[in-house]
XYZ file of C-alpha atoms in Angstrom:
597
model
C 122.863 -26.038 -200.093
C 123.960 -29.001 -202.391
C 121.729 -29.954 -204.955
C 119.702 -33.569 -204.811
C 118.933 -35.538 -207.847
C 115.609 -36.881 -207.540
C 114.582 -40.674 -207.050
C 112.099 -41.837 -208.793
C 109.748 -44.726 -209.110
C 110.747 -47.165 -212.167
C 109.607 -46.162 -215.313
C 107.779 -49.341 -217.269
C 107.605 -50.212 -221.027
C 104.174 -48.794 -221.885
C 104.418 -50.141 -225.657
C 101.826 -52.974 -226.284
C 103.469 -56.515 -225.761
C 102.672 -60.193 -227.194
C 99.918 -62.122 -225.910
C 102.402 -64.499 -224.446
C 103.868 -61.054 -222.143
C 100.410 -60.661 -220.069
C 98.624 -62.729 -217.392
C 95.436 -62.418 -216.986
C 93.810 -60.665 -213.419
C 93.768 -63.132 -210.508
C 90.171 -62.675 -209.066
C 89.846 -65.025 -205.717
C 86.596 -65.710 -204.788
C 85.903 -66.112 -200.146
C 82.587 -66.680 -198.573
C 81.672 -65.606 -195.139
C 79.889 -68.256 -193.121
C 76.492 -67.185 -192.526
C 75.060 -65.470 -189.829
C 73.489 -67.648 -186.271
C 69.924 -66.963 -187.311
C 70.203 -67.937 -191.168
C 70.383 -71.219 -193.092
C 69.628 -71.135 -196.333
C 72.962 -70.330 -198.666
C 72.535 -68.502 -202.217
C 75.937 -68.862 -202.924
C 78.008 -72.749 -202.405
C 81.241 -73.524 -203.144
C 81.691 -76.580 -205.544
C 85.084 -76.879 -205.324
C 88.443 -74.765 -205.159
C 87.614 -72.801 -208.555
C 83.970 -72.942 -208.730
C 81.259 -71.859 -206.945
C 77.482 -72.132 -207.458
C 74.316 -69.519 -207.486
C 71.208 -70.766 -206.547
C 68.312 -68.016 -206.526
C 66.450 -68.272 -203.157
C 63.012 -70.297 -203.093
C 59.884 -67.724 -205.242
C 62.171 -65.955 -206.407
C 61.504 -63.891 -209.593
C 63.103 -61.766 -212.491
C 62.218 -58.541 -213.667
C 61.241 -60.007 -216.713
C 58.488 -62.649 -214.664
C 60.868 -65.484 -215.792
C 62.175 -67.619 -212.763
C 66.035 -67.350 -212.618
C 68.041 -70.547 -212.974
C 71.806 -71.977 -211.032
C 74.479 -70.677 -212.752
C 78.251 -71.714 -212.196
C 81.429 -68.975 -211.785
C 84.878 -69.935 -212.153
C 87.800 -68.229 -210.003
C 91.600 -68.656 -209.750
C 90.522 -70.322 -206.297
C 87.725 -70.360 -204.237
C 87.877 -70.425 -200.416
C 84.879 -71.462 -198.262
C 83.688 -70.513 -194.828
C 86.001 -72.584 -193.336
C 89.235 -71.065 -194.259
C 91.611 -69.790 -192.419
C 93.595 -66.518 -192.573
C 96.368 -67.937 -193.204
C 95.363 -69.825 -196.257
C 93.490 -66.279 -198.013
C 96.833 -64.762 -197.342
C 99.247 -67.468 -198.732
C 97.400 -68.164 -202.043
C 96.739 -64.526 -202.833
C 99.214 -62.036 -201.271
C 102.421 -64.012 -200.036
C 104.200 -63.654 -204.091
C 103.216 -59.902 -204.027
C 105.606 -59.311 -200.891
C 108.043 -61.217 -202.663
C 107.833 -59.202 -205.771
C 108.117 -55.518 -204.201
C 111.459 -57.537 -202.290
C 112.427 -57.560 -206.102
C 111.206 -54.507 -206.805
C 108.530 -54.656 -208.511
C 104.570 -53.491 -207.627
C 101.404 -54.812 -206.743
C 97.378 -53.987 -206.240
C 95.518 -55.642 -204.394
C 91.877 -54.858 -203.355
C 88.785 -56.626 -201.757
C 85.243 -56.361 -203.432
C 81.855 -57.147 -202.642
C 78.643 -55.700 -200.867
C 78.643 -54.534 -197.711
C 79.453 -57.046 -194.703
C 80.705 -59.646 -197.273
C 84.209 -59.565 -195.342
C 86.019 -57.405 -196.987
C 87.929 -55.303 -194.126
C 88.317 -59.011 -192.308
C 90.070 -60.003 -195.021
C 92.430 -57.394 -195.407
C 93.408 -56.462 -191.875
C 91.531 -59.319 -189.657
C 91.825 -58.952 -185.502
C 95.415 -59.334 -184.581
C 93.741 -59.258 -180.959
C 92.539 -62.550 -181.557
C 94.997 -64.140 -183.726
C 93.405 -64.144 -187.014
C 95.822 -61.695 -188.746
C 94.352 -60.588 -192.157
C 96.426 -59.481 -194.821
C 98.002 -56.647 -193.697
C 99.428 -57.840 -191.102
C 100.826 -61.191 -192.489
C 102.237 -58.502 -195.474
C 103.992 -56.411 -192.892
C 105.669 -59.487 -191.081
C 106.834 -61.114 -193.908
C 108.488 -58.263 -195.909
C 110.103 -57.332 -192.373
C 111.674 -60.717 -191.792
C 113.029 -60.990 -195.381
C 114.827 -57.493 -195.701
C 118.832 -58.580 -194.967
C 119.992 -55.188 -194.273
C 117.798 -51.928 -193.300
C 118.897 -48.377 -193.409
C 119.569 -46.410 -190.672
C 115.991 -44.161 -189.959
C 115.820 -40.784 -191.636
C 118.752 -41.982 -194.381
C 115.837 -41.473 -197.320
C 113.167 -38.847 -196.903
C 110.218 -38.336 -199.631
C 111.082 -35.535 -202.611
C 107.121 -34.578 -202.325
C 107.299 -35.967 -205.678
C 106.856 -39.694 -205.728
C 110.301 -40.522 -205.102
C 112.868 -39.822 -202.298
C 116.012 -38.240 -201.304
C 119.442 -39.099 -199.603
C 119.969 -36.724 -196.701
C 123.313 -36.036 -195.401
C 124.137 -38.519 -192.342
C 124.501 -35.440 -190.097
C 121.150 -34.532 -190.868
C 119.779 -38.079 -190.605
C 120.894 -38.580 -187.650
C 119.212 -34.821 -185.840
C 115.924 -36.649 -187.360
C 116.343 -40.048 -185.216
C 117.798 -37.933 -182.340
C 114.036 -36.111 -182.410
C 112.004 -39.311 -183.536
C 113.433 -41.153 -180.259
C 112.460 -37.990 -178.522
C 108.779 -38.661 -178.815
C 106.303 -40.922 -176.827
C 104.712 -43.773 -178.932
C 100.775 -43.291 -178.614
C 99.790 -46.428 -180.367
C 96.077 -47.306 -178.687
C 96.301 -51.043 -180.721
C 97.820 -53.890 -178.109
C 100.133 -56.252 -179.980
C 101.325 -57.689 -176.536
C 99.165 -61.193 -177.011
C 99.813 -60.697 -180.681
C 101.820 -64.053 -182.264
C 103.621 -62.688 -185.214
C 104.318 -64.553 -189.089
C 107.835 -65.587 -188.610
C 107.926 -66.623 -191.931
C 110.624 -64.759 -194.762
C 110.681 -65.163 -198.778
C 113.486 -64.702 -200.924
C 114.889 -62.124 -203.514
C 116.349 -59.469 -200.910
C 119.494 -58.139 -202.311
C 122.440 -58.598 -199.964
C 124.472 -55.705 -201.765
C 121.610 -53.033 -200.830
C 119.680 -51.603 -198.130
C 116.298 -51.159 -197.253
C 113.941 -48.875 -195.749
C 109.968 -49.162 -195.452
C 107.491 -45.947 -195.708
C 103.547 -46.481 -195.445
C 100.738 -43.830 -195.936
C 97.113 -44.447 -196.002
C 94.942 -42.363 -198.142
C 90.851 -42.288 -197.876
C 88.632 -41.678 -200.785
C 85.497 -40.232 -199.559
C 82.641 -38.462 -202.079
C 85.170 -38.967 -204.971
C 87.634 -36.789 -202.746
C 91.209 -37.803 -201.500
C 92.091 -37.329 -198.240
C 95.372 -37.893 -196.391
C 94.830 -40.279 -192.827
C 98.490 -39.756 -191.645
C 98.115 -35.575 -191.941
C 98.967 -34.074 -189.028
C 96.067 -31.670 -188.080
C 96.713 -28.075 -186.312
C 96.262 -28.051 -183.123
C 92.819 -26.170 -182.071
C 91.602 -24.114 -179.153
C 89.162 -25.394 -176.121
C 86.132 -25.597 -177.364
C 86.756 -24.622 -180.905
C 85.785 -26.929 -183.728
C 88.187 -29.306 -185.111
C 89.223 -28.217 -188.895
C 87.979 -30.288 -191.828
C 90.916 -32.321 -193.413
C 91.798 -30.867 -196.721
C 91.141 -32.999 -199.795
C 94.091 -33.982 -201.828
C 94.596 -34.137 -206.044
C 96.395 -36.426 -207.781
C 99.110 -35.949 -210.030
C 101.599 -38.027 -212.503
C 105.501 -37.800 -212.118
C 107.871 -37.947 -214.561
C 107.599 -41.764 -215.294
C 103.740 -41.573 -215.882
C 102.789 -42.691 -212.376
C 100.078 -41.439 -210.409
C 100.369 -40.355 -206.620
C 98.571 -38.578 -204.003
C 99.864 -34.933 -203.659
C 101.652 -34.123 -200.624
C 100.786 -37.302 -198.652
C 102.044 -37.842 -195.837
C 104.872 -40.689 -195.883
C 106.034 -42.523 -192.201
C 109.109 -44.362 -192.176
C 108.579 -47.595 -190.280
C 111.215 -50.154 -188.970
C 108.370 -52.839 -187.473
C 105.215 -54.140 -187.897
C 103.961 -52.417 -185.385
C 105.218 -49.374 -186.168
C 103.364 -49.813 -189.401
C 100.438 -50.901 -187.475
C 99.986 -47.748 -185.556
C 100.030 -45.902 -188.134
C 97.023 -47.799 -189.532
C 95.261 -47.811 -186.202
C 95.940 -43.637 -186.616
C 94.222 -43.638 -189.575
C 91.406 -46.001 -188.807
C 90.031 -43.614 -186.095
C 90.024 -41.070 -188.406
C 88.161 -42.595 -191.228
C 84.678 -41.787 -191.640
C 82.708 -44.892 -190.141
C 79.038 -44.647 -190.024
C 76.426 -47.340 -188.651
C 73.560 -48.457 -191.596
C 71.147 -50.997 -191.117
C 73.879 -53.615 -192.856
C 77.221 -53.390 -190.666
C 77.474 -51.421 -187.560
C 81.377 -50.709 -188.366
C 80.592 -50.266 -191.999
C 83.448 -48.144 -193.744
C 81.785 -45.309 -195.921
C 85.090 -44.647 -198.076
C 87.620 -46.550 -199.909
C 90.820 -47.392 -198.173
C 94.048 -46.992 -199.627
C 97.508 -48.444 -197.543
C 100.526 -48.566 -199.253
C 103.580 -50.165 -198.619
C 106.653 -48.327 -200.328
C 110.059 -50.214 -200.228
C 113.365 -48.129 -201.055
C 116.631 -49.680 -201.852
C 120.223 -48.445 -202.099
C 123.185 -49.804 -202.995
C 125.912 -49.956 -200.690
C 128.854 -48.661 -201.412
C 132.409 -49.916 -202.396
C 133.502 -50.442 -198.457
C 130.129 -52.465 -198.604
C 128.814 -50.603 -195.103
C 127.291 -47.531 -196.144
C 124.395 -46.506 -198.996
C 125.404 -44.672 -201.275
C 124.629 -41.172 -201.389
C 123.649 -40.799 -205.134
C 119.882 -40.352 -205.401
C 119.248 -40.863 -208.712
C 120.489 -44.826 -207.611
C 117.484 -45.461 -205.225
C 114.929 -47.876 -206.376
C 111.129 -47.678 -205.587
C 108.362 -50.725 -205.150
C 104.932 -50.089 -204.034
C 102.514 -52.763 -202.714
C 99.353 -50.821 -202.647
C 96.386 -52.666 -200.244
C 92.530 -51.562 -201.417
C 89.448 -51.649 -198.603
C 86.976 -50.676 -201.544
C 83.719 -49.624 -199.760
C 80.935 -51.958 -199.699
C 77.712 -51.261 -202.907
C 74.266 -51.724 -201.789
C 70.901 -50.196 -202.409
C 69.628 -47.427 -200.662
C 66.389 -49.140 -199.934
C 67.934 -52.073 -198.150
C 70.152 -50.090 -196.398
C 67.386 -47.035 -194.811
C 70.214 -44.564 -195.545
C 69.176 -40.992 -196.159
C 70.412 -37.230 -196.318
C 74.672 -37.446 -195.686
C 74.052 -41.553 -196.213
C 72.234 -41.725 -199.017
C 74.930 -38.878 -201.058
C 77.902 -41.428 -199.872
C 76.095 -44.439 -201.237
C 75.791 -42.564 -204.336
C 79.101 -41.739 -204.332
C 80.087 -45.034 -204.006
C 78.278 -46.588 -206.301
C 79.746 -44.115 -209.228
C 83.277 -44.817 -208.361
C 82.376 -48.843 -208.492
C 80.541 -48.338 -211.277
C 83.383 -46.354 -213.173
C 86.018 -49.627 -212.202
C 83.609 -52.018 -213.736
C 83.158 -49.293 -216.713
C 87.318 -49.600 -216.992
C 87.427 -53.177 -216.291
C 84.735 -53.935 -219.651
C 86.531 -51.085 -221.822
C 89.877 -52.782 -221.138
C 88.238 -56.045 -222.353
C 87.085 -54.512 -225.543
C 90.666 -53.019 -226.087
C 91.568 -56.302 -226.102
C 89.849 -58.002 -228.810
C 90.402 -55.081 -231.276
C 94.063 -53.731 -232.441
C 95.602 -50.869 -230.722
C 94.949 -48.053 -233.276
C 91.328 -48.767 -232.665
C 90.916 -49.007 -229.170
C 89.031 -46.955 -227.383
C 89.504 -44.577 -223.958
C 89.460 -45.950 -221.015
C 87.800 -43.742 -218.580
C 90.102 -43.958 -215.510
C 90.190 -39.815 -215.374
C 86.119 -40.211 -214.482
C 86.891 -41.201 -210.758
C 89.550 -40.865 -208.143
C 89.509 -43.992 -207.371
C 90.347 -45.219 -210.659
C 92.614 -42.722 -211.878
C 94.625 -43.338 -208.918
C 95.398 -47.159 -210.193
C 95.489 -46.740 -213.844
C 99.555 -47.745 -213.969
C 98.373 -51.052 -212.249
C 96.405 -51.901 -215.029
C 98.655 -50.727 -217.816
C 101.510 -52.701 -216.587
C 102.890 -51.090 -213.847
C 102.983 -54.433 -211.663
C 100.550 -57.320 -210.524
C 96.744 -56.850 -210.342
C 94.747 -59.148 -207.717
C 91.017 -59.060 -206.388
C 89.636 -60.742 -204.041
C 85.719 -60.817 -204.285
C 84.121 -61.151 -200.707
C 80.564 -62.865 -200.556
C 78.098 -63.068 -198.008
C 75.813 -66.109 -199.046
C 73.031 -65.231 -197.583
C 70.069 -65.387 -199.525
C 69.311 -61.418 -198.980
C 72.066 -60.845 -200.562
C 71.101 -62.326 -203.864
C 70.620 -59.822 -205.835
C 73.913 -57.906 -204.942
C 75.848 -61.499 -205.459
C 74.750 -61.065 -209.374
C 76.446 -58.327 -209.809
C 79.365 -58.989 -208.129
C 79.628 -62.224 -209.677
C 79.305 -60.590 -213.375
C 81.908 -57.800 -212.620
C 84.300 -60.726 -211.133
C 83.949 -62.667 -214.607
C 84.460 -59.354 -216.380
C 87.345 -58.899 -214.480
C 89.483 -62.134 -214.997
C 89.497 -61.508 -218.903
C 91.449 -58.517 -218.617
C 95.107 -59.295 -219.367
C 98.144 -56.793 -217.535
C 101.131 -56.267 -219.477
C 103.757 -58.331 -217.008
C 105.886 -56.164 -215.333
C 109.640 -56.377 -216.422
C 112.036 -57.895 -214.351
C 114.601 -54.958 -212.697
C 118.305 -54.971 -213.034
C 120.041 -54.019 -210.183
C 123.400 -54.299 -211.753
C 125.131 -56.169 -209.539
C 127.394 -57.821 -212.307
C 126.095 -61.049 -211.530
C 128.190 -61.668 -208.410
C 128.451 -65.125 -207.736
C 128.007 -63.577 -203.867
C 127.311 -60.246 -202.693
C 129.831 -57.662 -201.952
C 129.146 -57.520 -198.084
C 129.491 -61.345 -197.914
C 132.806 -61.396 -199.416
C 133.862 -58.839 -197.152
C 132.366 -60.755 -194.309
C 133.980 -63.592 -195.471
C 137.339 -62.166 -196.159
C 137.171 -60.538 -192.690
C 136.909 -63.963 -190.907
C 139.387 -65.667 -193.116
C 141.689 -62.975 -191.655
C 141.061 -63.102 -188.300
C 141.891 -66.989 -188.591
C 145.113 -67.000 -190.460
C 145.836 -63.784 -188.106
C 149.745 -65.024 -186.531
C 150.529 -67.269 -189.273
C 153.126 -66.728 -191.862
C 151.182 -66.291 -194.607
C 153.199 -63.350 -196.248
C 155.203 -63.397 -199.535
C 157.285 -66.477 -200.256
C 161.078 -66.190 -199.498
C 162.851 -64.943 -202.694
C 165.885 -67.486 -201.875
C 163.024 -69.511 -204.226
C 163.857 -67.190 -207.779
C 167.738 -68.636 -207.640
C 166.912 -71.445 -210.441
C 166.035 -68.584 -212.351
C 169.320 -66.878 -213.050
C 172.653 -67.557 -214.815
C 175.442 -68.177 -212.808
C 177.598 -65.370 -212.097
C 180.948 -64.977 -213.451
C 184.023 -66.002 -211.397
C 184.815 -63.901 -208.871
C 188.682 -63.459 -210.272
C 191.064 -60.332 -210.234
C 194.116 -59.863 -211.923
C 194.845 -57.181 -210.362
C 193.169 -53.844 -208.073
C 193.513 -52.385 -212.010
C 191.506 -55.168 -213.785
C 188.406 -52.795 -215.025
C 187.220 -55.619 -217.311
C 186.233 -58.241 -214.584
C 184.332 -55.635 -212.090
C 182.059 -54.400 -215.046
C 181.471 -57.960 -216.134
C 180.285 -58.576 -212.106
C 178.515 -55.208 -211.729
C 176.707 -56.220 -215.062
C 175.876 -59.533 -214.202
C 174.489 -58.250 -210.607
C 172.639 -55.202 -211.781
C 171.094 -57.805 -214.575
C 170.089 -59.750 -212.311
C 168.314 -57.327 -209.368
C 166.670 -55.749 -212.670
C 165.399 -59.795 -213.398
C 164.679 -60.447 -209.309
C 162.668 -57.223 -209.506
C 160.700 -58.142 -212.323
C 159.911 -62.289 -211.298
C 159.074 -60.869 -207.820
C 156.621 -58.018 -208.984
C 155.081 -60.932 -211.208
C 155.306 -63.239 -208.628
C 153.805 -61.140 -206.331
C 150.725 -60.096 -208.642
C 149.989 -63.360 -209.804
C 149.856 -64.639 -206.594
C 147.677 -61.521 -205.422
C 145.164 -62.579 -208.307
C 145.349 -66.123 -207.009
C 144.925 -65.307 -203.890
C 141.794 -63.010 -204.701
C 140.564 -65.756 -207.076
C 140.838 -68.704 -204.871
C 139.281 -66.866 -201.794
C 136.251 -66.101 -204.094
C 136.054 -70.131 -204.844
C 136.482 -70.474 -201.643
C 133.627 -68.145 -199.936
C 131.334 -69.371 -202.944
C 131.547 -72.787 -201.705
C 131.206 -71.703 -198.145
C 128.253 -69.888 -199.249
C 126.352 -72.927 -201.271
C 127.570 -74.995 -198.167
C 125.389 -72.991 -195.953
C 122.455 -72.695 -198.181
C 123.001 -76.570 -198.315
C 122.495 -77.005 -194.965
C 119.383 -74.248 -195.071
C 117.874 -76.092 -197.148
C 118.033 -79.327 -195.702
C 116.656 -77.431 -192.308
C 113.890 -76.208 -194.649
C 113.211 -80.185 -196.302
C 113.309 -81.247 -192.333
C 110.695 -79.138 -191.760
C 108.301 -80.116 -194.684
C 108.708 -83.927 -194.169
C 107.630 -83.080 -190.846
C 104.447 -81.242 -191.796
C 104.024 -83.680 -194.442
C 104.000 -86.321 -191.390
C 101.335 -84.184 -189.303
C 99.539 -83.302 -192.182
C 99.514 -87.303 -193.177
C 98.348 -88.515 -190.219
C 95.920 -85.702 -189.741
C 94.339 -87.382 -192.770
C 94.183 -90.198 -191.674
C 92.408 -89.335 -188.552
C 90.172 -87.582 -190.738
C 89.495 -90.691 -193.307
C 88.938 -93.007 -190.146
C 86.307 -90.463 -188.665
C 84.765 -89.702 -192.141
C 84.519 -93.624 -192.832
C 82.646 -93.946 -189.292
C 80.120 -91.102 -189.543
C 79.510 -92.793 -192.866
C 78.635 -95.975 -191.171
C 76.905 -94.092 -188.652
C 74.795 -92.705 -191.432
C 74.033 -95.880 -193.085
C 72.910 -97.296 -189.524
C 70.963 -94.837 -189.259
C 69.477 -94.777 -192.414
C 68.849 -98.459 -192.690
C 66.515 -98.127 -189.135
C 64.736 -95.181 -190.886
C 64.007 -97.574 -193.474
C 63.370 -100.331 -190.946
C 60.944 -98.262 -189.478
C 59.501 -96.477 -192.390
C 58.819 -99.903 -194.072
C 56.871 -100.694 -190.702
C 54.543 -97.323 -190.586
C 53.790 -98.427 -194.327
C 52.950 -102.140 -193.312
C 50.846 -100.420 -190.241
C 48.811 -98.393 -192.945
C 47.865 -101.805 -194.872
């Protein structure tokens, strides 16, 4: 058996960078709307970075004092009236374009428990309010140019992957198309994000893996295992908890997770819906769908290279590049009092809170780092939990680090809105190292390999019939001397045939030479001129693409216009309506006060 080189995730620069090389966390602030039978709001949003706490009517501190408003700032803010969509677009849509570029991304949902969270991320695709996930897996699916053939790249069980021969590839689809899809999630009223973004690579290939880890009691488990089959009536067998390791690059993975290769959305979307009915949901007093464990999906992108032909990856290992988009369901923190749990419920809860608490300990000893210099900063504990020792690249630079804070504004929730609110300012100060831009050495092609080819391929097929062949060498003449008269003095005259048998043999040496000339320079003008050619071709298009695209925006920009305008004529008469109104209420009020004189 050959030996494989191994693939690995990119390694990053872990050195300490300039101020002016790290951006700051992006923590995005949503509010549920609140429930049919409430109507008083602790938490309102000012505008689309603020939002306001107000303390609910009697209530008190700890410390007897009465607590005042107090004003939080976010990278945006989205009320109860915004759409899917909209979450998606401002805090998700660039991270799908950066693992198209190779690059990585967190992103996880926080807040107490029914704040939204798992609405955010995965929404009802039954009902056409996509969260997330879905929007993630559409997207990065419409922008990949060229995919792999299934079974091409298979996981090294060591955070990277492999090249398998194409004979063996191809016994893996022949047994993948074998079995019977099982999905139980309906995608047939489903309407899909047709949407793309840019920075796919038209020179490589693409294949997408997903797995789905749970982190229950501090313990990692696996959600795509496959589990032994059991006897009737015996007892299924407990899933087996999973550790965590570091490859050779410093990044930390899951041991032995299990990996699916996925060509669709809903592909990927089964295998979520797998893993959903085997997470451990149990009802509290708070949610009756409430997830008891953090939620880990994550969205792996390999890329090859194609080869010189331009058709096939190549089948070097060690030249396959890795991006992970990592999605975080972090379980909802609440008191056990509130809540009724006890026994099984009350241990989780505990559990949770540690691992919550241990992110907020990391998030305030990153902050500290911060301010002091790097020979004097101190430990961050990431190693405490599973949770966070699972994500500790993310925040030393591996890629992108986003949060979105989920709020339920009801005034029960008060209390828990504090602390979420504190760990969300904590959390904006911390500053990631940015993630370097990655090389894929393409020699800065003015266009990719496979549209040359494409090109070149259809430029043949129209000059196909025409003479377009070497010019005729009748052309070289003006080139030559003029051969000597063709005289004899005689069938003995020696001296005249060597002078014409060295004047011809000069002269085929000289043709030879011009014509292999000729013929490479106008090869290399040929090859250069095409190239001009199939740039132009190729700006041409993405002319017209873009003019499509500019189409398109003037004509939202027209809906959107006149929506607004429908919108300022209605706002200016419920305005007048109001002052109507309010000026009888006077009317009237002014009368009940002359009635009491």
């Amino acid at each position: 058996m050959s030996s494989r080189k191994r693939a690995n995730t990119p390694g990053r620069h872990r050195h300490a960078k300039r101020a002016d090389d790290r951006d700051p966390v992006q923590v995005t602030c949503r509010l549920r709307p609140l429930s049919s039978n409430e109507s008083e709001a602790c938490v309102v949003a000012i505008d689309d970075e603020h939002v306001k706490l107000v303390p609910p009517a009697g209530y008190i501190l700890r410390n007897g004092l009465p607590p005042v408003e107090t004003t939080y700032k976010f990278s945006s803010v989205f009320d109860e009236t915004a759409s899917q969509r909209m979450v998606f677009d401002q805090t998700s849509l660039d991270l799908v374009q950066d693992v198209i570029k190779g690059k990585d991304g967190l992103l996880f949902t926080y807040g107490v428990t029914g704040s939204g969270k798992t609405y955010t991320m995965t929404g009802t695709p039954k009902n056409q309010k996509d969260g997330i996930l879905p929007h993630t897996l559409d997207i990065l699916f419409n922008s990949l140019l060229s995919r792999a053939d299934k079974c091409i790249f298979v996981p090294d069980g060591r955070n990277g992957f492999e090249v398998q021969p194409e004979g063996v590839a191809m016994l893996e689809r022949a047994r993948l198309a074998l079995r019977t899809p099982c999905s139980k999630f309906e995608f047939k009223y489903r309407i899909p994000d047709t949407r793309a973004v840019r920075g796919a690579n038209d020179d490589y290939v693409y294949a997408v893996f997903v797995s789905y880890i749970e982190i229950y009691n501090n313990v990692a488990y696996d959600l795509l295992e496959t589990t032994p089959l059991v006897e009737r009536g015996e007892k299924p067998r407990p899933p087996t908890g999973k550790g965590l390791h570091q490859d050779s690059k410093g990044n930390m993975y899951v041991d032995k997770v299990t990996e699916v290769e996925v060509s669709s959305t809903e592909e990927a979307f089964e295998q979520f819906v797998k893993g959903q009915e085997r997470r451990r949901v149990a009802q509290t007093m708070l949610n009756a769908e409430s997830s008891r464990s953090h939620s880990v999906f994550n969205i792996r992108l390999v890329m090859a290279p194609l080869d010189a032909s331009g058709c096939e990856p190549v089948r070097d290992s060690s030249l396959l590049h890795v991006s992970q988009l990592s999605l975080v369901d972090l379980a909802g923190s609440e008191r056990s009092k509130r809540t009724e749990n006890t026994g099984d419920r009350l241990f989780e809860s505990g559990k949770i809170n540690q691992s919550l608490m241990t992110l907020r300990q990391c998030i305030e000893k990153l902050r500290e780092n911060q301010k002091t210099s790097p020979d004097r900063a101190g430990q961050v504990p990431y190693r405490d939990q599973k949770l966070t020792h699972l994500f500790k690249n993310y925040f030393e630079g591996q890629g992108k680090v986003r949060m979105i804070v989920c709020v339920n504004p009801s005034v029960t929730d008060y209390e828990e809105n504090v602390f979420v609110m504190s760990f969300a300012e904590q959390a904006q100060d911390v500053e990631i190292v940015r993630a370097v831009e990655v090389n894929f050495g393409n020699g800065n092609l003015p266009v990719s390999r496979r549209r040359m080819a494409q090109w070149n391929n259809e430029i043949e097929s129209a000059l196909r019939g025409h003479n377009d062949g070497f010019p005729d060498t009748q052309a070289f003449s003006v080139f030559f001397d003029a051969p000597p008269p063709f005289e004899l003095n005689g069938p003995g005259d020696s001296d005249s045939i060597a002078r014409l048998r060295q004047h011809y043999q000069s002269t085929y040496r000289k043709r030879q030479d011009y014509g292999a000339s000729a013929e490479q320079k106008v090869t290399e003008f040929e090859g250069a001129f095409r190239s001009y050619l199939c740039v132009a071709d190729t700006h041409r298009r993405r002319v017209e693409e873009m003019e499509r695209e500019k189409a398109e925006v003037e004509t939202e920009n027209q809906r959107l216009a006149a929506q607004f305008r429908q919108t300022k004529r209605e706002l200016t008469a419920l305005k007048q309506r109001v002052s109507k109104y309010e000026l009888a209420e006077q009317v009237k009020s002014d009368k009940e006060e002359e009635f009491k004189r």
